[in-house]
PDB file of C-alpha atoms and ligand atoms in Angstrom:
ATOM      1  CA  MET V  14       0.000   0.000   0.000  1.00  0.00           C
ATOM      2  CA  ARG V  15       1.188   3.543  -0.794  1.00  0.00           C
ATOM      3  CA  ILE V  16      -0.003   6.562   1.201  1.00  0.00           C
ATOM      4  CA  ASP V  17       0.705  10.121  -0.009  1.00  0.00           C
ATOM      5  CA  ILE V  18       0.171  12.894   2.532  1.00  0.00           C
ATOM      6  CA  LEU V  19      -0.215  16.537   1.462  1.00  0.00           C
ATOM      7  CA  CYS V  20       0.304  18.949   4.334  1.00  0.00           C
ATOM      8  CA  LEU V  21       2.002  22.167   5.454  1.00  0.00           C
ATOM      9  CA  PHE V  22       4.427  20.599   7.969  1.00  0.00           C
ATOM     10  CA  PRO V  23       5.859  17.341   6.554  1.00  0.00           C
ATOM     11  CA  GLU V  24       8.682  17.446   9.159  1.00  0.00           C
ATOM     12  CA  MET V  25       6.080  16.574  11.817  1.00  0.00           C
ATOM     13  CA  PHE V  26       5.857  13.021  10.435  1.00  0.00           C
ATOM     14  CA  VAL V  27       9.563  12.206  10.644  1.00  0.00           C
ATOM     15  CA  SER V  28       9.848  11.087  14.259  1.00  0.00           C
ATOM     16  CA  PRO V  29       6.507   9.273  14.649  1.00  0.00           C
ATOM     17  CA  PHE V  30       6.960   7.301  11.437  1.00  0.00           C
ATOM     18  CA  SER V  31      10.561   6.397  12.214  1.00  0.00           C
ATOM     19  CA  HIS V  32       9.820   4.885  15.626  1.00  0.00           C
ATOM     20  CA  SER V  33       6.483   3.202  15.219  1.00  0.00           C
ATOM     21  CA  ILE V  34       5.107   0.085  13.609  1.00  0.00           C
ATOM     22  CA  VAL V  35       4.927   2.184  10.430  1.00  0.00           C
ATOM     23  CA  LYS V  36       8.723   2.009  10.229  1.00  0.00           C
ATOM     24  CA  ARG V  37       8.644  -1.765  10.598  1.00  0.00           C
ATOM     25  CA  ALA V  38       5.942  -2.086   7.928  1.00  0.00           C
ATOM     26  CA  GLU V  39       7.986   0.079   5.551  1.00  0.00           C
ATOM     27  CA  GLY V  40      11.040  -2.071   6.259  1.00  0.00           C
ATOM     28  CA  LYS V  41       9.062  -5.169   5.262  1.00  0.00           C
ATOM     29  CA  GLY V  42       7.978  -3.429   2.049  1.00  0.00           C
ATOM     30  CA  LEU V  43       4.305  -3.569   3.090  1.00  0.00           C
ATOM     31  CA  VAL V  44       3.665   0.173   3.008  1.00  0.00           C
ATOM     32  CA  GLU V  45       5.277   3.298   1.591  1.00  0.00           C
ATOM     33  CA  VAL V  46       4.390   6.659   3.150  1.00  0.00           C
ATOM     34  CA  VAL V  47       5.359   9.769   1.150  1.00  0.00           C
ATOM     35  CA  THR V  48       4.836  13.275   2.541  1.00  0.00           C
ATOM     36  CA  HIS V  49       4.563  16.427   0.397  1.00  0.00           C
ATOM     37  CA  ASN V  50       4.562  20.097   1.316  1.00  0.00           C
ATOM     38  CA  ILE V  51       1.554  21.927  -0.158  1.00  0.00           C
ATOM     39  CA  ARG V  52       3.792  25.025  -0.298  1.00  0.00           C
ATOM     40  CA  ASP V  53       5.878  23.318  -3.013  1.00  0.00           C
ATOM     41  CA  PHE V  54       2.912  23.547  -5.374  1.00  0.00           C
ATOM     42  CA  THR V  55       2.566  27.346  -5.192  1.00  0.00           C
ATOM     43  CA  HIS V  56       3.871  29.578  -8.022  1.00  0.00           C
ATOM     44  CA  ASP V  57       4.220  33.038  -6.416  1.00  0.00           C
ATOM     45  CA  ARG V  58       7.430  34.458  -4.900  1.00  0.00           C
ATOM     46  CA  HIS V  59       6.113  34.202  -1.350  1.00  0.00           C
ATOM     47  CA  ALA V  60       4.812  30.647  -1.739  1.00  0.00           C
ATOM     48  CA  THR V  61       1.377  31.688  -0.493  1.00  0.00           C
ATOM     49  CA  VAL V  62      -0.825  28.858   0.743  1.00  0.00           C
ATOM     50  CA  ASP V  63      -3.556  30.839   2.520  1.00  0.00           C
ATOM     51  CA  ASP V  64      -5.690  33.937   2.011  1.00  0.00           C
ATOM     52  CA  TYR V  65      -8.476  35.960   3.631  1.00  0.00           C
ATOM     53  CA  PRO V  66     -11.976  34.481   3.619  1.00  0.00           C
ATOM     54  CA  TYR V  67     -14.486  35.933   1.117  1.00  0.00           C
ATOM     55  CA  GLY V  68     -17.306  37.520   3.100  1.00  0.00           C
ATOM     56  CA  GLY V  69     -14.954  38.454   5.934  1.00  0.00           C
ATOM     57  CA  GLY V  70     -14.361  36.855   9.274  1.00  0.00           C
ATOM     58  CA  ALA V  71     -11.465  35.795  11.422  1.00  0.00           C
ATOM     59  CA  GLY V  72      -8.510  33.734  10.290  1.00  0.00           C
ATOM     60  CA  MET V  73      -7.187  32.488   6.994  1.00  0.00           C
ATOM     61  CA  VAL V  74      -8.338  29.896   4.490  1.00  0.00           C
ATOM     62  CA  LEU V  75      -6.147  27.347   2.701  1.00  0.00           C
ATOM     63  CA  LYS V  76      -6.140  28.248  -1.024  1.00  0.00           C
ATOM     64  CA  PRO V  77      -7.407  25.630  -3.471  1.00  0.00           C
ATOM     65  CA  GLU V  78      -4.718  25.878  -6.224  1.00  0.00           C
ATOM     66  CA  PRO V  79      -1.719  24.329  -4.415  1.00  0.00           C
ATOM     67  CA  VAL V  80      -3.910  21.565  -2.947  1.00  0.00           C
ATOM     68  CA  PHE V  81      -5.386  20.616  -6.350  1.00  0.00           C
ATOM     69  CA  GLU V  82      -1.945  20.797  -8.006  1.00  0.00           C
ATOM     70  CA  GLY V  83      -0.398  18.733  -5.219  1.00  0.00           C
ATOM     71  CA  VAL V  84      -2.961  15.970  -5.755  1.00  0.00           C
ATOM     72  CA  GLU V  85      -2.410  16.187  -9.539  1.00  0.00           C
ATOM     73  CA  HIS V  86       1.342  15.777  -8.939  1.00  0.00           C
ATOM     74  CA  VAL V  87       0.715  12.682  -6.806  1.00  0.00           C
ATOM     75  CA  ARG V  88      -1.624  11.291  -9.499  1.00  0.00           C
ATOM     76  CA  ARG V  89       1.147  11.735 -12.127  1.00  0.00           C
ATOM     77  CA  VAL V  90       3.955  10.116 -10.134  1.00  0.00           C
ATOM     78  CA  THR V  91       1.828   7.208  -8.915  1.00  0.00           C
ATOM     79  CA  GLY V  92      -0.087   6.708 -12.153  1.00  0.00           C
ATOM     80  CA  THR V  93      -3.345   6.580 -10.180  1.00  0.00           C
ATOM     81  CA  ALA V  94      -6.648   8.102 -11.238  1.00  0.00           C
ATOM     82  CA  ASP V  95      -9.231   7.034  -8.697  1.00  0.00           C
ATOM     83  CA  SER V  96      -7.686   6.125  -5.351  1.00  0.00           C
ATOM     84  CA  PRO V  97      -9.447   7.794  -2.395  1.00  0.00           C
ATOM     85  CA  VAL V  98      -8.570  11.396  -1.491  1.00  0.00           C
ATOM     86  CA  VAL V  99      -9.298  11.865   2.206  1.00  0.00           C
ATOM     87  CA  LEU V 100      -9.508  15.336   3.747  1.00  0.00           C
ATOM     88  CA  LEU V 101      -8.863  15.376   7.511  1.00  0.00           C
ATOM     89  CA  SER V 102     -10.952  18.004   9.272  1.00  0.00           C
ATOM     90  CA  PRO V 103     -13.218  18.349  12.294  1.00  0.00           C
ATOM     91  CA  ARG V 104     -16.206  18.424   9.906  1.00  0.00           C
ATOM     92  CA  GLY V 105     -15.574  14.924   8.573  1.00  0.00           C
ATOM     93  CA  ARG V 106     -17.455  11.743   9.392  1.00  0.00           C
ATOM     94  CA  LEU V 107     -16.004  10.015  12.412  1.00  0.00           C
ATOM     95  CA  PHE V 108     -12.913   7.844  11.837  1.00  0.00           C
ATOM     96  CA  THR V 109     -13.530   4.465  13.490  1.00  0.00           C
ATOM     97  CA  GLN V 110     -11.981   0.991  13.450  1.00  0.00           C
ATOM     98  CA  GLY V 111     -14.442   0.107  10.678  1.00  0.00           C
ATOM     99  CA  VAL V 112     -13.284   3.043   8.533  1.00  0.00           C
ATOM    100  CA  ALA V 113      -9.646   2.090   9.206  1.00  0.00           C
ATOM    101  CA  SER V 114     -10.199  -1.436   7.930  1.00  0.00           C
ATOM    102  CA  GLU V 115     -12.106  -0.182   4.874  1.00  0.00           C
ATOM    103  CA  LEU V 116      -9.292   2.259   3.986  1.00  0.00           C
ATOM    104  CA  ALA V 117      -6.611  -0.383   4.597  1.00  0.00           C
ATOM    105  CA  GLY V 118      -8.118  -2.325   1.688  1.00  0.00           C
ATOM    106  CA  HIS V 119      -6.964   0.233  -0.894  1.00  0.00           C
ATOM    107  CA  ALA V 120      -3.622  -0.051  -2.718  1.00  0.00           C
ATOM    108  CA  HIS V 121      -3.211   3.738  -2.711  1.00  0.00           C
ATOM    109  CA  LEU V 122      -4.531   6.598  -0.608  1.00  0.00           C
ATOM    110  CA  ILE V 123      -4.059  10.379  -0.613  1.00  0.00           C
ATOM    111  CA  LEU V 124      -4.482  12.225   2.708  1.00  0.00           C
ATOM    112  CA  LEU V 125      -5.011  16.001   2.798  1.00  0.00           C
ATOM    113  CA  CYS V 126      -4.341  17.853   6.043  1.00  0.00           C
ATOM    114  CA  GLY V 127      -6.628  20.820   6.677  1.00  0.00           C
ATOM    115  CA  HIS V 128      -5.386  23.911   8.476  1.00  0.00           C
ATOM    116  CA  TYR V 129      -6.180  27.449   9.626  1.00  0.00           C
ATOM    117  CA  GLU V 130      -9.813  28.460  10.034  1.00  0.00           C
ATOM    118  CA  GLY V 131     -10.682  26.374   7.024  1.00  0.00           C
ATOM    119  CA  VAL V 132      -9.925  24.914   3.634  1.00  0.00           C
ATOM    120  CA  ASP V 133     -11.485  26.361   0.485  1.00  0.00           C
ATOM    121  CA  GLU V 134     -14.780  24.474   0.115  1.00  0.00           C
ATOM    122  CA  ARG V 135     -13.934  23.489  -3.490  1.00  0.00           C
ATOM    123  CA  VAL V 136     -11.327  21.085  -2.082  1.00  0.00           C
ATOM    124  CA  SER V 137     -13.997  19.340  -0.053  1.00  0.00           C
ATOM    125  CA  GLU V 138     -16.543  19.446  -2.906  1.00  0.00           C
ATOM    126  CA  HIS V 139     -14.487  18.633  -5.985  1.00  0.00           C
ATOM    127  CA  LEU V 140     -11.200  17.037  -4.903  1.00  0.00           C
ATOM    128  CA  ALA V 141     -11.738  15.007  -1.727  1.00  0.00           C
ATOM    129  CA  THR V 142     -13.698  11.778  -2.085  1.00  0.00           C
ATOM    130  CA  ASP V 143     -14.115  11.537   1.671  1.00  0.00           C
ATOM    131  CA  GLU V 144     -13.791  13.849   4.695  1.00  0.00           C
ATOM    132  CA  LEU V 145     -12.836  12.281   8.017  1.00  0.00           C
ATOM    133  CA  SER V 146     -12.511  13.536  11.591  1.00  0.00           C
ATOM    134  CA  ILE V 147     -10.570  11.653  14.264  1.00  0.00           C
ATOM    135  CA  GLY V 148     -12.794  13.133  16.994  1.00  0.00           C
ATOM    136  CA  ASP V 149     -14.801  16.097  18.200  1.00  0.00           C
ATOM    137  CA  TYR V 150     -11.976  18.487  19.027  1.00  0.00           C
ATOM    138  CA  VAL V 151     -10.023  21.026  17.015  1.00  0.00           C
ATOM    139  CA  LEU V 152      -6.337  20.443  16.305  1.00  0.00           C
ATOM    140  CA  THR V 153      -3.954  23.103  14.996  1.00  0.00           C
ATOM    141  CA  GLY V 154      -3.659  21.112  11.792  1.00  0.00           C
ATOM    142  CA  GLY V 155      -4.608  17.840  10.148  1.00  0.00           C
ATOM    143  CA  GLU V 156      -1.079  16.375  10.449  1.00  0.00           C
ATOM    144  CA  LEU V 157      -1.697  14.698  13.818  1.00  0.00           C
ATOM    145  CA  ALA V 158      -4.993  13.332  12.500  1.00  0.00           C
ATOM    146  CA  ALA V 159      -3.219  11.911   9.425  1.00  0.00           C
ATOM    147  CA  MET V 160      -0.700  10.158  11.711  1.00  0.00           C
ATOM    148  CA  VAL V 161      -3.545   8.587  13.667  1.00  0.00           C
ATOM    149  CA  VAL V 162      -5.245   7.391  10.472  1.00  0.00           C
ATOM    150  CA  VAL V 163      -1.994   5.950   9.034  1.00  0.00           C
ATOM    151  CA  ASP V 164      -1.110   4.192  12.299  1.00  0.00           C
ATOM    152  CA  ALA V 165      -4.566   2.621  12.682  1.00  0.00           C
ATOM    153  CA  MET V 166      -4.563   1.469   9.038  1.00  0.00           C
ATOM    154  CA  VAL V 167      -1.018   0.169   8.762  1.00  0.00           C
ATOM    155  CA  ARG V 168      -1.325  -2.229  11.695  1.00  0.00           C
ATOM    156  CA  LEU V 169      -4.258  -3.883   9.868  1.00  0.00           C
ATOM    157  CA  LEU V 170      -2.207  -4.691   6.744  1.00  0.00           C
ATOM    158  CA  PRO V 171      -1.498  -8.420   6.417  1.00  0.00           C
ATOM    159  CA  GLY V 172       2.009  -9.236   7.675  1.00  0.00           C
ATOM    160  CA  VAL V 173       2.575  -6.021   9.635  1.00  0.00           C
ATOM    161  CA  LEU V 174       1.872  -7.461  13.084  1.00  0.00           C
ATOM    162  CA  GLY V 175       3.319 -10.759  14.268  1.00  0.00           C
ATOM    163  CA  SER V 176       0.892 -13.607  15.057  1.00  0.00           C
ATOM    164  CA  ASP V 177       1.262 -12.817  18.804  1.00  0.00           C
ATOM    165  CA  GLU V 178       0.003  -9.269  18.375  1.00  0.00           C
ATOM    166  CA  SER V 179      -2.658  -9.849  15.713  1.00  0.00           C
ATOM    167  CA  ALA V 180      -5.168  -7.086  15.158  1.00  0.00           C
ATOM    168  CA  GLY V 181      -8.373  -9.075  15.523  1.00  0.00           C
ATOM    169  CA  GLU V 182      -9.212  -9.572  19.179  1.00  0.00           C
ATOM    170  CA  GLU V 183      -9.193  -6.149  20.786  1.00  0.00           C
ATOM    171  CA  SER V 184     -11.282  -3.156  21.799  1.00  0.00           C
ATOM    172  CA  HIS V 185     -13.819  -2.097  19.192  1.00  0.00           C
ATOM    173  CA  ALA V 186     -13.175  -4.918  16.741  1.00  0.00           C
ATOM    174  CA  GLY V 187     -16.020  -6.791  18.438  1.00  0.00           C
ATOM    175  CA  GLY V 188     -17.975  -3.781  19.643  1.00  0.00           C
ATOM    176  CA  LEU V 189     -16.955  -4.263  23.294  1.00  0.00           C
ATOM    177  CA  LEU V 190     -14.096  -2.768  25.305  1.00  0.00           C
ATOM    178  CA  GLU V 191     -11.165  -5.043  26.099  1.00  0.00           C
ATOM    179  CA  TYR V 192     -11.199  -7.111  29.307  1.00  0.00           C
ATOM    180  CA  PRO V 193      -8.619  -6.378  32.061  1.00  0.00           C
ATOM    181  CA  GLN V 194      -5.148  -7.855  31.542  1.00  0.00           C
ATOM    182  CA  TYR V 195      -2.601  -8.783  34.211  1.00  0.00           C
ATOM    183  CA  THR V 196       1.006  -9.900  34.223  1.00  0.00           C
ATOM    184  CA  ARG V 197       3.522 -10.748  36.967  1.00  0.00           C
ATOM    185  CA  PRO V 198       3.793 -10.243  39.884  1.00  0.00           C
ATOM    186  CA  GLU V 199       0.779 -12.129  41.236  1.00  0.00           C
ATOM    187  CA  GLU V 200       0.502  -9.548  44.042  1.00  0.00           C
ATOM    188  CA  TYR V 201       1.614  -5.928  43.698  1.00  0.00           C
ATOM    189  CA  ARG V 202       1.310  -3.468  46.602  1.00  0.00           C
ATOM    190  CA  GLY V 203      -1.394  -5.703  48.040  1.00  0.00           C
ATOM    191  CA  TRP V 204      -3.434  -5.856  44.799  1.00  0.00           C
ATOM    192  CA  ARG V 205      -3.898  -9.463  43.684  1.00  0.00           C
ATOM    193  CA  VAL V 206      -4.477 -10.787  40.188  1.00  0.00           C
ATOM    194  CA  PRO V 207      -8.048 -12.214  39.984  1.00  0.00           C
ATOM    195  CA  PRO V 208      -7.665 -15.894  41.051  1.00  0.00           C
ATOM    196  CA  VAL V 209      -9.652 -17.218  38.066  1.00  0.00           C
ATOM    197  CA  LEU V 210      -6.797 -16.139  35.755  1.00  0.00           C
ATOM    198  CA  LEU V 211      -4.376 -18.381  37.689  1.00  0.00           C
ATOM    199  CA  SER V 212      -6.793 -21.334  37.803  1.00  0.00           C
ATOM    200  CA  GLY V 213      -5.988 -22.849  34.415  1.00  0.00           C
ATOM    201  CA  HIS V 214      -9.739 -23.322  33.741  1.00  0.00           C
ATOM    202  CA  HIS V 215      -9.952 -22.004  30.198  1.00  0.00           C
ATOM    203  CA  ALA V 216     -13.743 -22.006  29.981  1.00  0.00           C
ATOM    204  CA  GLU V 217     -14.035 -20.082  33.264  1.00  0.00           C
ATOM    205  CA  ILE V 218     -11.370 -17.615  32.136  1.00  0.00           C
ATOM    206  CA  SER V 219     -13.253 -16.973  28.877  1.00  0.00           C
ATOM    207  CA  ALA V 220     -16.522 -16.455  30.739  1.00  0.00           C
ATOM    208  CA  TRP V 221     -14.856 -14.072  33.226  1.00  0.00           C
ATOM    209  CA  ARG V 222     -13.275 -12.031  30.435  1.00  0.00           C
ATOM    210  CA  ARG V 223     -16.550 -11.778  28.525  1.00  0.00           C
ATOM    211  CA  ARG V 224     -18.380 -10.588  31.669  1.00  0.00           C
ATOM    212  CA  GLN V 225     -15.629  -8.033  32.440  1.00  0.00           C
ATOM    213  CA  SER V 226     -15.795  -6.710  28.868  1.00  0.00           C
ATOM    214  CA  ILE V 227     -19.538  -6.216  29.164  1.00  0.00           C
ATOM    215  CA  LEU V 228     -19.269  -4.561  32.614  1.00  0.00           C
ATOM    216  CA  LYS V 229     -16.501  -2.176  31.460  1.00  0.00           C
ATOM    217  CA  THR V 230     -18.423  -1.319  28.308  1.00  0.00           C
ATOM    218  CA  ALA V 231     -21.638  -0.649  30.246  1.00  0.00           C
ATOM    219  CA  ALA V 232     -19.773   1.594  32.712  1.00  0.00           C
ATOM    220  CA  ARG V 233     -17.651   3.570  30.260  1.00  0.00           C
ATOM    221  CA  ARG V 234     -19.200   3.303  26.799  1.00  0.00           C
ATOM    222  CA  PRO V 235     -22.914   2.470  27.076  1.00  0.00           C
ATOM    223  CA  ASP V 236     -23.288   3.842  23.526  1.00  0.00           C
ATOM    224  CA  LEU V 237     -21.394   0.773  22.241  1.00  0.00           C
ATOM    225  CA  LEU V 238     -23.703  -1.690  24.045  1.00  0.00           C
ATOM    226  CA  SER V 239     -26.916  -0.226  22.678  1.00  0.00           C
ATOM    227  CA  ARG V 240     -25.785  -0.952  19.100  1.00  0.00           C
TER     228      ARG V 240
HETATM  229  C1  LIG M  26      -8.814  22.545  12.132  1.00  0.00           C
HETATM  230  C2  LIG M  26      -8.467  21.371  10.080  1.00  0.00           C
HETATM  231  C3  LIG M  26      -9.662  23.413  11.485  1.00  0.00           C
HETATM  232  C4  LIG M  26      -9.325  22.235   9.415  1.00  0.00           C
HETATM  233  C5  LIG M  26      -8.211  21.533  11.424  1.00  0.00           C
HETATM  234  C6  LIG M  26      -9.909  23.231  10.120  1.00  0.00           C
HETATM  235  C7  LIG M  26      -8.993  17.276  12.672  1.00  0.00           C
HETATM  236  C8  LIG M  26      -9.799  16.444  13.454  1.00  0.00           C
HETATM  237  C9  LIG M  26      -8.564  18.648  12.975  1.00  0.00           C
HETATM  238  C10 LIG M  26      -7.328  20.596  12.126  1.00  0.00           C
HETATM  239  N1  LIG M  26      -8.663  16.590  11.594  1.00  0.00           N
HETATM  240  N2  LIG M  26      -9.908  15.301  12.817  1.00  0.00           N
HETATM  241  N3  LIG M  26     -10.398  16.684  14.615  1.00  0.00           N
HETATM  242  N4  LIG M  26      -7.809  19.234  12.011  1.00  0.00           N
HETATM  243  O1  LIG M  26      -8.877  19.184  14.006  1.00  0.00           O
HETATM  244  O2  LIG M  26      -9.233  15.394  11.689  1.00  0.00           O
HETATM  245 CL1  LIG M  26     -10.990  24.294   9.291  1.00  0.00          CL
END
C-alpha cells in the first residue's frame, strides 16, 4: 500500500513514522508513506498557501490551487486516477476501526491535512472523495490526524503485526471494550491478580473475560452496548 500525505508541515511526520510500527511495515515493504509540502505547489514568490476568507471573518483559508496541483502531482507520479482522497478536518465523518479497515483495503490513498480556520470548500466538494474527523476536538492542523489514520490502518495490513500481536481480538473490533489484563507479579502493593486467571480453567477464564468486557463497556461506553 502507498499513502501520499499533502500537508504544510511534513517534518512533523519524521519522528513518529521512524519509531512506530509504520517504520517496521515500511522495512518489510508492506507500506510506503510519502509526505509532500503543499507550499511546493505554489507559483508566487512568497509561496502563499492561505488567504483571507471571502465575506470576511477571522482567520485564513487554505487556497485551493496548491492543494489541487499537489494531488495532480501525486496522481502523475503514482499513475493513479481514482484512489481515495481523504480530507482530515473536524467536519468529517467520524474515523472508526471500521473506517480504518475499509481504507486499509486500498492499494493507494491520498491524505489532505486541513489547516487554519478552514480549507477552500472546493477542495472538499471537488477534490476530496471523503472527509474524516478523528474526533470532536479542534487540532492546529490535520497532520496529527493523518498520523492517527496511518497508524490505525497500517497495523491492519497483512504481515505487519506478528501472530502474537494480531489485530483481531481487541477493543472495538467486536464492539466491546477489552477485558482487564494482568502480568507478573501475582501480588503488587497488596493488589492481587483475579484468582480465576491463575486457575488454568480455560472455559471459566473466557466467561470471566466476557463478563468483564460487558461490565466495562456498560460503565464507560454504554453507547457501544446499545448498538
Ligand atoms: C482545524 C483542520 C480546522 C481544518 C483543522 C480546520 C482534525 C480532526 C482537525 C485541524 N482533523 N480530525 N479533529 N484538524 O482538528 O481530523 Cl478548518
